[in-house]
GROMACS .gro file of C-alpha atoms in nm:
model
  278
    1MET     CA    1  -4.150   0.830  -5.252
    2SER     CA    2  -4.042   0.940  -5.606
    3LEU     CA    3  -3.718   0.889  -5.749
    4ALA     CA    4  -3.631   1.246  -5.718
    5THR     CA    5  -3.692   1.253  -5.348
    6SER     CA    6  -3.562   0.898  -5.251
    7PRO     CA    7  -3.216   0.838  -5.118
    8ALA     CA    8  -2.945   0.778  -5.403
    9ILE     CA    9  -2.993   0.478  -5.614
   10TRP     CA   10  -2.681   0.331  -5.768
   11ALA     CA   11  -2.728   0.071  -6.049
   12ILE     CA   12  -2.399  -0.156  -6.053
   13GLY     CA   13  -2.276  -0.369  -6.346
   14ASP     CA   14  -2.152  -0.728  -6.332
   15VAL     CA   15  -1.929  -0.784  -6.021
   16GLN     CA   16  -1.845  -1.148  -6.112
   17GLY     CA   17  -1.643  -1.204  -5.789
   18CYS     CA   18  -1.429  -0.900  -5.815
   19CYS     CA   19  -1.477  -0.791  -5.442
   20ARG     CA   20  -1.195  -0.541  -5.418
   21PRO     CA   21  -1.310  -0.315  -5.699
   22LEU     CA   22  -1.671  -0.344  -5.541
   23ASP     CA   23  -1.532  -0.248  -5.212
   24SER     CA   24  -1.358   0.050  -5.366
   25LEU     CA   25  -1.683   0.152  -5.549
   26LEU     CA   26  -1.898   0.142  -5.239
   27GLY     CA   27  -1.624   0.366  -5.055
   28HIS     CA   28  -1.604   0.612  -5.350
   29PRO     CA   29  -1.681   0.974  -5.202
   30ASP     CA   30  -1.957   1.016  -5.458
   31VAL     CA   31  -2.113   0.694  -5.372
   32ALA     CA   32  -2.051   0.701  -4.999
   33ALA     CA   33  -2.190   1.054  -4.970
   34ASP     CA   34  -2.555   0.937  -4.903
   35SER     CA   35  -2.546   0.691  -4.596
   36GLN     CA   36  -2.907   0.589  -4.713
   37ALA     CA   37  -2.814   0.493  -5.076
   38THR     CA   38  -2.939   0.175  -5.204
   39PHE     CA   39  -2.748  -0.027  -5.460
   40TRP     CA   40  -2.918  -0.219  -5.756
   41PHE     CA   41  -2.694  -0.524  -5.879
   42ALA     CA   42  -2.754  -0.620  -6.252
   43GLY     CA   43  -2.665  -0.991  -6.171
   44ASP     CA   44  -2.358  -1.203  -6.218
   45LEU     CA   45  -2.253  -1.131  -5.859
   46VAL     CA   46  -2.015  -1.435  -5.866
   47ASN     CA   47  -1.767  -1.625  -6.069
   48ARG     CA   48  -1.465  -1.568  -6.306
   49GLY     CA   49  -1.334  -1.322  -6.057
   50PRO     CA   50  -1.085  -1.393  -5.787
   51ASP     CA   51  -1.314  -1.348  -5.478
   52SER     CA   52  -1.663  -1.465  -5.527
   53LEU     CA   53  -1.709  -1.554  -5.175
   54GLY     CA   54  -1.587  -1.198  -5.048
   55ALA     CA   55  -1.820  -1.039  -5.313
   56LEU     CA   56  -2.131  -1.237  -5.201
   57ARG     CA   57  -2.058  -1.170  -4.835
   58LEU     CA   58  -2.017  -0.789  -4.909
   59ILE     CA   59  -2.332  -0.760  -5.096
   60ARG     CA   60  -2.548  -0.972  -4.849
   61SER     CA   61  -2.412  -0.753  -4.576
   62LEU     CA   62  -2.578  -0.449  -4.722
   63GLY     CA   63  -2.913  -0.583  -4.616
   64GLU     CA   64  -3.202  -0.411  -4.757
   65ARG     CA   65  -2.981  -0.147  -4.930
   66ALA     CA   66  -2.892  -0.415  -5.190
   67VAL     CA   67  -3.148  -0.505  -5.457
   68CYS     CA   68  -3.004  -0.792  -5.667
   69VAL     CA   69  -3.129  -0.976  -5.987
   70LEU     CA   70  -2.977  -1.315  -6.079
   71GLY     CA   71  -2.750  -1.361  -6.374
   72ASN     CA   72  -2.643  -1.664  -6.572
   73HIS     CA   73  -2.327  -1.700  -6.364
   74ASP     CA   74  -2.531  -1.697  -6.033
   75ILE     CA   75  -2.766  -1.955  -6.181
   76HIS     CA   76  -2.467  -2.176  -6.283
   77CYS     CA   77  -2.309  -2.134  -5.934
   78LEU     CA   78  -2.636  -2.277  -5.781
   79ALA     CA   79  -2.653  -2.563  -6.027
   80VAL     CA   80  -2.291  -2.647  -5.936
   81ALA     CA   81  -2.357  -2.637  -5.577
   82ALA     CA   82  -2.646  -2.849  -5.631
   83GLY     CA   83  -2.425  -3.115  -5.783
   84VAL     CA   84  -2.611  -3.118  -6.118
   85ARG     CA   85  -2.357  -2.924  -6.329
   86LYS     CA   86  -1.993  -2.951  -6.348
   87SER     CA   87  -1.767  -2.653  -6.305
   88SER     CA   88  -1.578  -2.516  -6.615
   89LYS     CA   89  -1.209  -2.458  -6.626
   90GLN     CA   90  -1.275  -2.082  -6.609
   91ASP     CA   91  -1.491  -2.101  -6.279
   92THR     CA   92  -1.362  -1.948  -5.957
   93LEU     CA   93  -1.631  -2.085  -5.731
   94GLN     CA   94  -1.425  -2.312  -5.509
   95ASP     CA   95  -1.383  -2.076  -5.211
   96LEU     CA   96  -1.742  -1.997  -5.201
   97LEU     CA   97  -1.863  -2.354  -5.217
   98ALA     CA   98  -1.613  -2.474  -4.945
   99ALA     CA   99  -1.681  -2.178  -4.704
  100PRO     CA  100  -1.841  -2.246  -4.372
  101ASP     CA  101  -2.123  -2.018  -4.450
  102ALA     CA  102  -2.172  -2.157  -4.812
  103GLN     CA  103  -2.510  -2.282  -4.749
  104GLU     CA  104  -2.652  -1.964  -4.591
  105LEU     CA  105  -2.500  -1.758  -4.875
  106LEU     CA  106  -2.639  -1.992  -5.142
  107ASP     CA  107  -2.976  -1.980  -4.988
  108TRP     CA  108  -2.976  -1.620  -4.977
  109LEU     CA  109  -2.856  -1.614  -5.343
  110ARG     CA  110  -3.142  -1.843  -5.470
  111HIS     CA  111  -3.397  -1.623  -5.315
  112GLN     CA  112  -3.300  -1.334  -5.510
  113PRO     CA  113  -3.531  -1.208  -5.796
  114LEU     CA  114  -3.468  -1.225  -6.169
  115ALA     CA  115  -3.638  -0.893  -6.241
  116HIS     CA  116  -3.696  -0.566  -6.047
  117TYR     CA  117  -3.928  -0.282  -6.127
  118GLU     CA  118  -3.919   0.038  -5.916
  119HIS     CA  119  -3.944   0.416  -5.971
  120GLY     CA  120  -4.017   0.347  -6.347
  121HIS     CA  121  -3.703   0.157  -6.398
  122LEU     CA  122  -3.687  -0.209  -6.496
  123MET     CA  123  -3.378  -0.428  -6.398
  124VAL     CA  124  -3.283  -0.758  -6.558
  125HIS     CA  125  -2.935  -0.929  -6.620
  126ALA     CA  126  -2.952  -0.949  -6.984
  127GLY     CA  127  -3.279  -0.847  -7.176
  128VAL     CA  128  -3.643  -0.828  -7.208
  129HIS     CA  129  -3.866  -0.988  -7.486
  130PRO     CA  130  -4.004  -0.711  -7.702
  131ALA     CA  131  -4.380  -0.838  -7.615
  132TRP     CA  132  -4.332  -0.806  -7.237
  133SER     CA  133  -4.446  -0.502  -7.029
  134PRO     CA  134  -4.266  -0.442  -6.703
  135GLU     CA  135  -4.559  -0.622  -6.520
  136GLN     CA  136  -4.522  -0.931  -6.763
  137THR     CA  137  -4.155  -0.939  -6.703
  138LEU     CA  138  -4.212  -0.964  -6.318
  139GLU     CA  139  -4.462  -1.221  -6.371
  140TYR     CA  140  -4.252  -1.445  -6.576
  141ALA     CA  141  -3.959  -1.388  -6.356
  142GLN     CA  142  -4.179  -1.513  -6.067
  143GLU     CA  143  -4.211  -1.856  -6.241
  144LEU     CA  144  -3.844  -1.891  -6.218
  145GLU     CA  145  -3.823  -1.770  -5.857
  146THR     CA  146  -4.070  -2.012  -5.755
  147LEU     CA  147  -3.858  -2.289  -5.894
  148LEU     CA  148  -3.540  -2.162  -5.736
  149ARG     CA  149  -3.690  -2.114  -5.388
  150ALA     CA  150  -3.869  -2.438  -5.374
  151ASP     CA  151  -3.753  -2.709  -5.128
  152ASP     CA  152  -3.660  -2.935  -5.424
  153TRP     CA  153  -3.463  -2.676  -5.619
  154GLN     CA  154  -3.150  -2.892  -5.634
  155HIS     CA  155  -3.334  -3.153  -5.842
  156THR     CA  156  -3.505  -2.920  -6.075
  157ILE     CA  157  -3.248  -2.648  -6.146
  158ILE     CA  158  -3.080  -2.856  -6.407
  159GLU     CA  159  -3.381  -2.826  -6.632
  160LEU     CA  160  -3.319  -2.452  -6.672
  161PHE     CA  161  -3.002  -2.521  -6.905
  162GLY     CA  162  -3.003  -2.551  -7.256
  163ASN     CA  163  -3.052  -2.350  -7.592
  164LYS     CA  164  -3.401  -2.467  -7.691
  165PRO     CA  165  -3.630  -2.324  -7.720
  166ASP     CA  166  -3.458  -2.007  -7.845
  167ARG     CA  167  -3.769  -1.794  -7.869
  168TRP     CA  168  -4.043  -1.704  -7.617
  169GLU     CA  169  -4.387  -1.791  -7.703
  170ALA     CA  170  -4.676  -1.744  -7.447
  171GLY     CA  171  -4.814  -2.106  -7.521
  172LEU     CA  172  -4.491  -2.267  -7.400
  173LYS     CA  173  -4.533  -2.496  -7.105
  174GLY     CA  174  -4.345  -2.667  -6.852
  175TYR     CA  175  -3.960  -2.659  -6.851
  176ASP     CA  176  -3.952  -2.528  -7.209
  177ARG     CA  177  -4.136  -2.218  -7.082
  178LEU     CA  178  -3.900  -2.178  -6.798
  179ARG     CA  179  -3.586  -2.223  -7.029
  180ALA     CA  180  -3.717  -1.956  -7.267
  181ILE     CA  181  -3.773  -1.722  -6.967
  182VAL     CA  182  -3.440  -1.784  -6.808
  183SER     CA  183  -3.266  -1.750  -7.150
  184THR     CA  184  -3.449  -1.405  -7.219
  185LEU     CA  185  -3.365  -1.262  -6.876
  186THR     CA  186  -3.018  -1.396  -6.820
  187ARG     CA  187  -2.836  -1.477  -7.162
  188MET     CA  188  -3.015  -1.293  -7.450
  189ARG     CA  189  -2.795  -1.052  -7.645
  190MET     CA  190  -2.853  -1.083  -8.039
  191CYS     CA  191  -3.176  -1.190  -8.200
  192ASP     CA  192  -3.287  -1.239  -8.555
  193ALA     CA  193  -3.583  -1.030  -8.683
  194ALA     CA  194  -3.823  -1.299  -8.557
  195GLY     CA  195  -3.693  -1.284  -8.197
  196HIS     CA  196  -3.488  -1.609  -8.203
  197MET     CA  197  -3.189  -1.568  -7.959
  198ASP     CA  198  -2.848  -1.636  -8.106
  199PHE     CA  199  -2.643  -1.776  -7.814
  200LYS     CA  200  -2.317  -1.779  -8.026
  201HIS     CA  201  -2.275  -1.413  -8.094
  202LYS     CA  202  -2.090  -1.274  -7.783
  203GLY     CA  203  -1.918  -0.987  -7.950
  204ALA     CA  204  -2.021  -0.627  -8.006
  205PRO     CA  205  -2.343  -0.568  -8.215
  206ASP     CA  206  -2.265  -0.634  -8.561
  207ALA     CA  207  -2.494  -0.525  -8.847
  208GLU     CA  208  -2.339  -0.762  -9.091
  209SER     CA  209  -2.435  -1.051  -8.887
  210GLY     CA  210  -2.791  -1.005  -8.992
  211LEU     CA  211  -2.874  -1.004  -8.617
  212LEU     CA  212  -3.013  -0.723  -8.389
  213PRO     CA  213  -2.942  -0.637  -8.043
  214TRP     CA  214  -3.260  -0.744  -7.836
  215TYR     CA  215  -3.330  -0.368  -7.765
  216GLU     CA  216  -3.342  -0.287  -8.133
  217LEU     CA  217  -3.628  -0.552  -8.206
  218PRO     CA  218  -3.940  -0.372  -8.338
  219GLN     CA  219  -4.247  -0.297  -8.125
  220ARG     CA  220  -4.105  -0.340  -7.797
  221ALA     CA  221  -4.369  -0.303  -7.507
  222CYS     CA  222  -4.081  -0.147  -7.299
  223ALA     CA  223  -3.941   0.081  -7.562
  224GLN     CA  224  -4.005   0.382  -7.333
  225VAL     CA  225  -3.924   0.209  -7.007
  226PRO     CA  226  -3.561   0.276  -6.864
  227ILE     CA  227  -3.414  -0.095  -6.853
  228ILE     CA  228  -3.103  -0.158  -6.655
  229PHE     CA  229  -2.888  -0.462  -6.771
  230GLY     CA  230  -2.546  -0.608  -6.755
  231HIS     CA  231  -2.434  -0.929  -6.920
  232TRP     CA  232  -2.281  -0.787  -7.237
  233SER     CA  233  -1.912  -0.683  -7.176
  234THR     CA  234  -1.841  -0.633  -7.529
  235LEU     CA  235  -2.127  -0.389  -7.575
  236GLY     CA  236  -2.014  -0.188  -7.274
  237LEU     CA  237  -2.147   0.117  -7.122
  238LEU     CA  238  -2.477   0.261  -7.239
  239ASN     CA  239  -2.627   0.544  -7.057
  240THR     CA  240  -2.925   0.663  -7.251
  241PRO     CA  241  -3.269   0.766  -7.136
  242THR     CA  242  -3.407   0.427  -7.187
  243LEU     CA  243  -3.095   0.196  -7.178
  244ILE     CA  244  -2.843   0.161  -6.893
  245SER     CA  245  -2.601  -0.107  -6.993
  246LEU     CA  246  -2.343  -0.176  -6.710
  247ASP     CA  247  -2.119  -0.457  -6.786
  248THR     CA  248  -1.804  -0.287  -6.857
  249GLY     CA  249  -1.579  -0.576  -6.830
  250CYS     CA  250  -1.457  -0.559  -6.475
  251VAL     CA  251  -1.356  -0.917  -6.466
  252TRP     CA  252  -1.161  -0.865  -6.783
  253GLY     CA  253  -0.946  -0.595  -6.651
  254ARG     CA  254  -1.166  -0.292  -6.735
  255GLN     CA  255  -1.395  -0.120  -6.500
  256LEU     CA  256  -1.675  -0.181  -6.259
  257SER     CA  257  -1.928   0.072  -6.344
  258ALA     CA  258  -2.215   0.253  -6.128
  259VAL     CA  259  -2.486   0.487  -6.248
  260ARG     CA  260  -2.681   0.703  -6.004
  261LEU     CA  261  -3.058   0.695  -6.137
  262GLN     CA  262  -3.145   1.007  -6.025
  263ASP     CA  263  -2.912   1.212  -6.248
  264ARG     CA  264  -2.722   0.938  -6.433
  265HIS     CA  265  -2.385   1.021  -6.279
  266LEU     CA  266  -2.129   0.766  -6.372
  267VAL     CA  267  -1.865   0.642  -6.128
  268GLN     CA  268  -1.624   0.363  -6.247
  269ILE     CA  269  -1.351   0.168  -6.071
  270HIS     CA  270  -1.062   0.017  -6.264
  271CYS     CA  271  -1.015  -0.362  -6.182
  272PRO     CA  272  -0.661  -0.511  -6.198
  273GLU     CA  273  -0.765  -0.832  -6.351
  274SER     CA  274  -0.615  -0.899  -6.698
  275LYS     CA  275  -0.835  -1.192  -6.838
  276LYS     CA  276  -0.968  -1.201  -7.181
  277PRO     CA  277  -1.344  -1.250  -7.247
  278GLY     CA  278  -1.410  -1.616  -7.355
   0.00000   0.00000   0.00000
């Protein structure tokens, strides 16, 4: 089935535990009009917002209608649950981790992919390395998925955290390789001309920084592939033929955004939160 003839597909930005705006979005007349619609979530389903437990339950209840990729906050949540990473003062994961169905929800979360490619659209949480084709992106994501879905995931997930290496190279091996992949897929924003990721720059693109947004790096293999991503609230909404950026700062008191892939129709729900990024 082609994209044009399939039920509506709505790509949705970072929810981050904002359950009420998500519920309102799913009930919006434009979104609810197609009872067979599917929903592509661009990662960061949980954390920082007021109801990560409710958000995760709601998304999981959608069954096969929900397609999710993992974001950095989702992986952090799993590491906290595994007892190998401490909660930060801004985390809002307590209700989720203490819930009677926490184990079931966390097992569901860790079995979600880190990249999705369908109907010619590629979805990741943060970015795609310029050398990667859609097929390579899925292949490298699967290396991470294998670790997270393994029986010993609680003992190995800690190896995914760290800022080195800060650049993907095909010859990387072991946990260095996995850290480069996870940083690319879930943390990347700005890079230098050689493709080294800068993890300190969290603001909007700034030409004076000497850095480039990952999607402006030269010779990108996916330059003509529509890429759906979130993660970058200070970048905000992009809805171009090849870039759909959907983190519009819901958790910071702005909007939760959804774009219908068939015609790029935009729906936004205001969030009553009033936090500041940081």
